[in-house]
């Protein structure tokens, strides 16, 4: 017993020595991963982390980045901005991380970005997004690999615009920044595409409200042909389940965000028709590539589930970072950022993706389709998926600059 | 629905003077237990669902009882704040354990087939399930009123609420009353959680969502007042619905304003009165 | 144990040594530790302000974070929206918190005990909701970031020293208040408002005074926190911060001047070290609170008191 | 005599639901009197004191103090107008020392409750120390009130009530629960103090011996109304009083 303990202790000590030695020589590339393992974001965060881990393992097996092994240092933000900011600060100060990522909620994203910008550490978003990070709070250490709220809302608007038989649309959204941004962008874009469509006053859903009845009834009272809902997670599950009691899917249609985890957790309770989904990176609809089947396979082997959109983005995020660092030959911000903003990246979500230098946004595509029940997977998927190229969804530089001017 | 949660909370406060922050956690446990039980007991049937809910409620009651006996009981003499902090500790423990066992993902409890869908009256849809919950809540309320009015336990309970000293004089085992009241409160919370489970998603953050609303209802209804809680549950539900329609930005502020107004009105009623 | 901080030369010595020790750790243990210590000290100030309310005024607030949040936002908004110079804005934070305390306090002190607590909760939730939803002004849920150099641009170590100085000054101020005639009045009303009333003291006025004082100190803590983070979020006024502070005060020890301080030290250090071992922080915290409250209902300070009595360090009666 | 009354009560009535606790009570208290209020339990004596002291809502009738209407006045206002009181059930700041209690009373009496100055405190402490000596608690200055005997607490309360030098002192059963020796000791102290300052005293007391010894005038209450009033000697002779009061007691 005593011996065993001692062995354990010395092994620990040895590990400590090794790590610090490695750190001292700058031998590892340190990725600081701040994510909401507890709190409102925890389910999404875990998926993102799983995808990231898989990418790190693959890269390390191939020899790492620039011949250096990658060290992933994970911290729990508890989905609180102050905690996230603190963790990021500590990662930068004590661990000397080379890059920060992983954040899920928009407020934590801004807190972490504030720390990263101040410390001059590159930072990229894979899950959480907020318009502010691209517009008024944008700093040239930041990039975002997933479509932002505006882009997803534009994709939804484009999809809705194609449904010639829909004449009246009721927008709904979560009552916080992301929801409001989405609804505004959707309304704006749809008006441009289809001036004939009537868009009724939006309804905003309080975060964490389990009872959707009081929102569904007024939404249906305008007799819309479709409801656009910028709602996800538990609230979306509630909306779909409780909506069935109001005959939502007989009387109208729902256009909303259906990431793979939402499809999974809805399972058989998902209505058979009337639901149209926007997804960020649905593994079943990604463009065919060499890596994709291997990724799905090893992900399933490692975690015993299908990769969700968050996992795909976590994976892509690291791969893009690795490619840029290889190209730059350094992890330093001055060398790296030009490669990020100037490079073209191939990932699971497609080839030839670029990042804009003026707002850090990647030209990530959005996926829109109709709900379908197939036999291939134990949960509903999307069918007839439109892959909307990111370029068509992004605001122009002029518009971004104008918004920046208005904000300051 | 709200009433079920609030009634347990108000009952515990009325008798034991404990502000039970863990009430939302017990509700959440009820939902998770139901999630675990529904596939085991005649899935899809109405009977199986209610049996699962009841069993889940009993399970929650058992946990509440254990907690009361090992922790709360030791601090009845201490300042109320101690009891409060202990229930806060329970909130943290339950939340973490639930996350450990069931993971952080939102889970979905299938609704019994019979309760799916809606009643179609003219052009209006009325979803069935809320009526089922409402009916079940009403049934529980009637049972409770019956127990309180007509049984010895109820009389003792009222004695306990009105005057602890008197209850002791009556030869009532005070500890027994406190324990059973806490267990009943937990049972109500558990049943509420179980009943509501199929209607929405089930996740480990339900506790916070529920407890704040439950507090509001209990305060508006008058702390410790069962009938008040019923009326307040209605009031809060209606305010919320109207608030969403007419003042979407303010609906939550509105409810807190009502809570504050009720509290202040109460104080005006008592103003100048002696403390005893 | 005594409610009043009685400082013997020996205790002065210990306090001085602790301050020196903190500063040494700050300088020598690395930036990460400085950050943890800074947070700890800010929360210690926040918890101490709540302790002032609870241990002396015997008023239990479920909404003290409102004034922490108002302090943070008062400062942040002054800088970000009104272009007030940072040096001036640091005074605006506590003033805004104090005004908030004045308005809400005037309502809350009409009630007593649990009703008082519930009304403070309602007031805090109203504050939180307004901060959360007033996008154009408060930035809504995504708060306000990037409006200044975090920590006034000081290094982590230097900022921690600054916070330490502010904390010590605030503790002196609190001790001064507690020992003054006002402190005596506050304690009198806290103990028996009817007796105080019969002596000619208006309880509500005294309660409002201590409520505002506690709000101002909470506002100072909130302002420091906003400077530390370089940001303000609605969470600062949320239930989480209130509960943390309540736990700190009770863990540290009610009815003791040092309760909030000691509780903050325990909580923050516990979190720091537990998280290194396990991710089940909430479980561990819950168990720790449970055990501590059951074993040491008087709080940790009582042990220190008993220990020092045993060692003959306490003041002789 | 009535126009010179320090305290004048007309038609005071107070009900608790169905129960009439005070029924049209008229009462006059000239300055300088040591007036005892006696009567069987439930006669309304404490309710009467509480009505004068502004502690009960919904009191009908009028109460004049120094010729001014104070019927609905708050306790704080009354205290400032010069009414000092003790409570039937001892009320003091239990977790504070006797010295702190007394100091608090003087701080409040000096109108300096919100002061932050140490000198104010030091002055109040000086006054408090001498008042503690006066009421015989000099040796207990540092003791927590919760640790004091009931008699000591009552004396402390009496001293605190004197802090703002009240014109009228209301003592509600100041000797309840004390030994006979303690009672006489305390009431002698009270009487001496009143005589010395020329102020006015109204007290509720059950011990007839104490009443006869201290009081200059006595009012007997029964079932919420005044039964009789007079000098101690007159009351002792009053047959009606004997019938009701002594009959109710023995």
PDB file of N, CA and C in Angstrom, chain C residues 48-80:
ATOM      1  N   UNK C  48     -18.378  40.811   3.029  1.00  0.00           N
ATOM      2  CA  UNK C  48     -18.326  41.611   4.244  1.00  0.00           C
ATOM      3  C   UNK C  48     -19.444  42.645   4.264  1.00  0.00           C
ATOM      4  N   UNK C  49     -19.764  43.182   3.082  1.00  0.00           N
ATOM      5  CA  UNK C  49     -20.847  44.160   3.046  1.00  0.00           C
ATOM      6  C   UNK C  49     -22.175  43.494   3.402  1.00  0.00           C
ATOM      7  N   UNK C  50     -22.345  42.257   2.939  1.00  0.00           N
ATOM      8  CA  UNK C  50     -23.568  41.530   3.294  1.00  0.00           C
ATOM      9  C   UNK C  50     -23.551  41.193   4.785  1.00  0.00           C
ATOM     10  N   UNK C  51     -22.369  40.877   5.265  1.00  0.00           N
ATOM     11  CA  UNK C  51     -22.225  40.541   6.683  1.00  0.00           C
ATOM     12  C   UNK C  51     -22.615  41.728   7.562  1.00  0.00           C
ATOM     13  N   UNK C  52     -22.267  42.920   7.112  1.00  0.00           N
ATOM     14  CA  UNK C  52     -22.628  44.135   7.850  1.00  0.00           C
ATOM     15  C   UNK C  52     -24.147  44.174   8.050  1.00  0.00           C
ATOM     16  N   UNK C  53     -24.848  43.853   6.973  1.00  0.00           N
ATOM     17  CA  UNK C  53     -26.302  43.857   7.004  1.00  0.00           C
ATOM     18  C   UNK C  53     -26.830  42.745   7.917  1.00  0.00           C
ATOM     19  N   UNK C  54     -26.221  41.569   7.784  1.00  0.00           N
ATOM     20  CA  UNK C  54     -26.766  40.396   8.464  1.00  0.00           C
ATOM     21  C   UNK C  54     -26.340  40.306   9.919  1.00  0.00           C
ATOM     22  N   UNK C  55     -25.048  40.480  10.173  1.00  0.00           N
ATOM     23  CA  UNK C  55     -24.567  40.256  11.530  1.00  0.00           C
ATOM     24  C   UNK C  55     -24.921  41.418  12.454  1.00  0.00           C
ATOM     25  N   UNK C  56     -25.015  42.623  11.923  1.00  0.00           N
ATOM     26  CA  UNK C  56     -25.276  43.778  12.779  1.00  0.00           C
ATOM     27  C   UNK C  56     -26.723  44.235  12.677  1.00  0.00           C
ATOM     28  N   UNK C  57     -27.226  44.324  11.449  1.00  0.00           N
ATOM     29  CA  UNK C  57     -28.605  44.758  11.286  1.00  0.00           C
ATOM     30  C   UNK C  57     -29.603  43.618  11.416  1.00  0.00           C
ATOM     31  N   UNK C  58     -29.102  42.376  11.462  1.00  0.00           N
ATOM     32  CA  UNK C  58     -29.958  41.193  11.500  1.00  0.00           C
ATOM     33  C   UNK C  58     -30.986  41.234  10.378  1.00  0.00           C
ATOM     34  N   UNK C  59     -30.533  41.644   9.215  1.00  0.00           N
ATOM     35  CA  UNK C  59     -31.408  41.658   8.047  1.00  0.00           C
ATOM     36  C   UNK C  59     -30.810  40.692   7.025  1.00  0.00           C
ATOM     37  N   UNK C  60     -31.580  39.662   6.681  1.00  0.00           N
ATOM     38  CA  UNK C  60     -31.088  38.676   5.726  1.00  0.00           C
ATOM     39  C   UNK C  60     -31.574  39.054   4.341  1.00  0.00           C
ATOM     40  N   UNK C  61     -30.629  39.348   3.461  1.00  0.00           N
ATOM     41  CA  UNK C  61     -31.001  39.763   2.112  1.00  0.00           C
ATOM     42  C   UNK C  61     -30.802  38.613   1.133  1.00  0.00           C
ATOM     43  N   UNK C  62     -31.801  38.391   0.288  1.00  0.00           N
ATOM     44  CA  UNK C  62     -31.666  37.414  -0.796  1.00  0.00           C
ATOM     45  C   UNK C  62     -31.358  38.128  -2.108  1.00  0.00           C
ATOM     46  N   UNK C  63     -30.988  39.381  -2.010  1.00  0.00           N
ATOM     47  CA  UNK C  63     -30.796  40.103  -3.268  1.00  0.00           C
ATOM     48  C   UNK C  63     -29.615  41.052  -3.222  1.00  0.00           C
ATOM     49  N   UNK C  64     -28.595  40.703  -2.452  1.00  0.00           N
ATOM     50  CA  UNK C  64     -27.504  41.643  -2.271  1.00  0.00           C
ATOM     51  C   UNK C  64     -26.709  41.839  -3.558  1.00  0.00           C
ATOM     52  N   UNK C  65     -26.729  40.846  -4.441  1.00  0.00           N
ATOM     53  CA  UNK C  65     -25.970  40.958  -5.687  1.00  0.00           C
ATOM     54  C   UNK C  65     -26.454  42.130  -6.526  1.00  0.00           C
ATOM     55  N   UNK C  66     -27.694  42.566  -6.315  1.00  0.00           N
ATOM     56  CA  UNK C  66     -28.209  43.696  -7.076  1.00  0.00           C
ATOM     57  C   UNK C  66     -27.258  44.886  -6.954  1.00  0.00           C
ATOM     58  N   UNK C  67     -26.710  45.114  -5.767  1.00  0.00           N
ATOM     59  CA  UNK C  67     -25.902  46.301  -5.525  1.00  0.00           C
ATOM     60  C   UNK C  67     -24.470  46.086  -6.006  1.00  0.00           C
ATOM     61  N   UNK C  68     -24.050  44.837  -6.006  1.00  0.00           N
ATOM     62  CA  UNK C  68     -22.790  44.464  -6.641  1.00  0.00           C
ATOM     63  C   UNK C  68     -22.900  44.769  -8.136  1.00  0.00           C
ATOM     64  N   UNK C  69     -23.993  44.304  -8.734  1.00  0.00           N
ATOM     65  CA  UNK C  69     -24.225  44.529 -10.158  1.00  0.00           C
ATOM     66  C   UNK C  69     -24.379  46.001 -10.485  1.00  0.00           C
ATOM     67  N   UNK C  70     -25.115  46.734  -9.630  1.00  0.00           N
ATOM     68  CA  UNK C  70     -25.303  48.158  -9.880  1.00  0.00           C
ATOM     69  C   UNK C  70     -23.969  48.892  -9.801  1.00  0.00           C
ATOM     70  N   UNK C  71     -23.125  48.463  -8.869  1.00  0.00           N
ATOM     71  CA  UNK C  71     -21.795  49.063  -8.777  1.00  0.00           C
ATOM     72  C   UNK C  71     -21.015  48.833 -10.063  1.00  0.00           C
ATOM     73  N   UNK C  72     -21.039  47.581 -10.531  1.00  0.00           N
ATOM     74  CA  UNK C  72     -20.308  47.243 -11.749  1.00  0.00           C
ATOM     75  C   UNK C  72     -20.857  48.022 -12.939  1.00  0.00           C
ATOM     76  N   UNK C  73     -22.182  48.061 -13.073  1.00  0.00           N
ATOM     77  CA  UNK C  73     -22.786  48.743 -14.212  1.00  0.00           C
ATOM     78  C   UNK C  73     -22.685  50.257 -14.088  1.00  0.00           C
ATOM     79  N   UNK C  74     -22.797  50.758 -12.852  1.00  0.00           N
ATOM     80  CA  UNK C  74     -22.673  52.197 -12.657  1.00  0.00           C
ATOM     81  C   UNK C  74     -21.338  52.675 -13.194  1.00  0.00           C
ATOM     82  N   UNK C  75     -20.311  51.949 -12.839  1.00  0.00           N
ATOM     83  CA  UNK C  75     -18.970  52.276 -13.306  1.00  0.00           C
ATOM     84  C   UNK C  75     -18.859  52.093 -14.821  1.00  0.00           C
ATOM     85  N   UNK C  76     -19.254  50.892 -15.279  1.00  0.00           N
ATOM     86  CA  UNK C  76     -19.091  50.552 -16.689  1.00  0.00           C
ATOM     87  C   UNK C  76     -19.862  51.499 -17.600  1.00  0.00           C
ATOM     88  N   UNK C  77     -21.108  51.767 -17.241  1.00  0.00           N
ATOM     89  CA  UNK C  77     -21.923  52.627 -18.092  1.00  0.00           C
ATOM     90  C   UNK C  77     -21.379  54.050 -18.107  1.00  0.00           C
ATOM     91  N   UNK C  78     -20.896  54.488 -16.951  1.00  0.00           N
ATOM     92  CA  UNK C  78     -20.333  55.841 -16.905  1.00  0.00           C
ATOM     93  C   UNK C  78     -19.183  55.960 -17.896  1.00  0.00           C
ATOM     94  N   UNK C  79     -18.352  54.918 -17.950  1.00  0.00           N
ATOM     95  CA  UNK C  79     -17.206  54.953 -18.856  1.00  0.00           C
ATOM     96  C   UNK C  79     -17.654  54.747 -20.300  1.00  0.00           C
ATOM     97  N   UNK C  80     -18.470  53.701 -20.512  1.00  0.00           N
ATOM     98  CA  UNK C  80     -18.778  53.287 -21.877  1.00  0.00           C
ATOM     99  C   UNK C  80     -19.811  54.179 -22.546  1.00  0.00           C
TER     100      UNK C  80
END
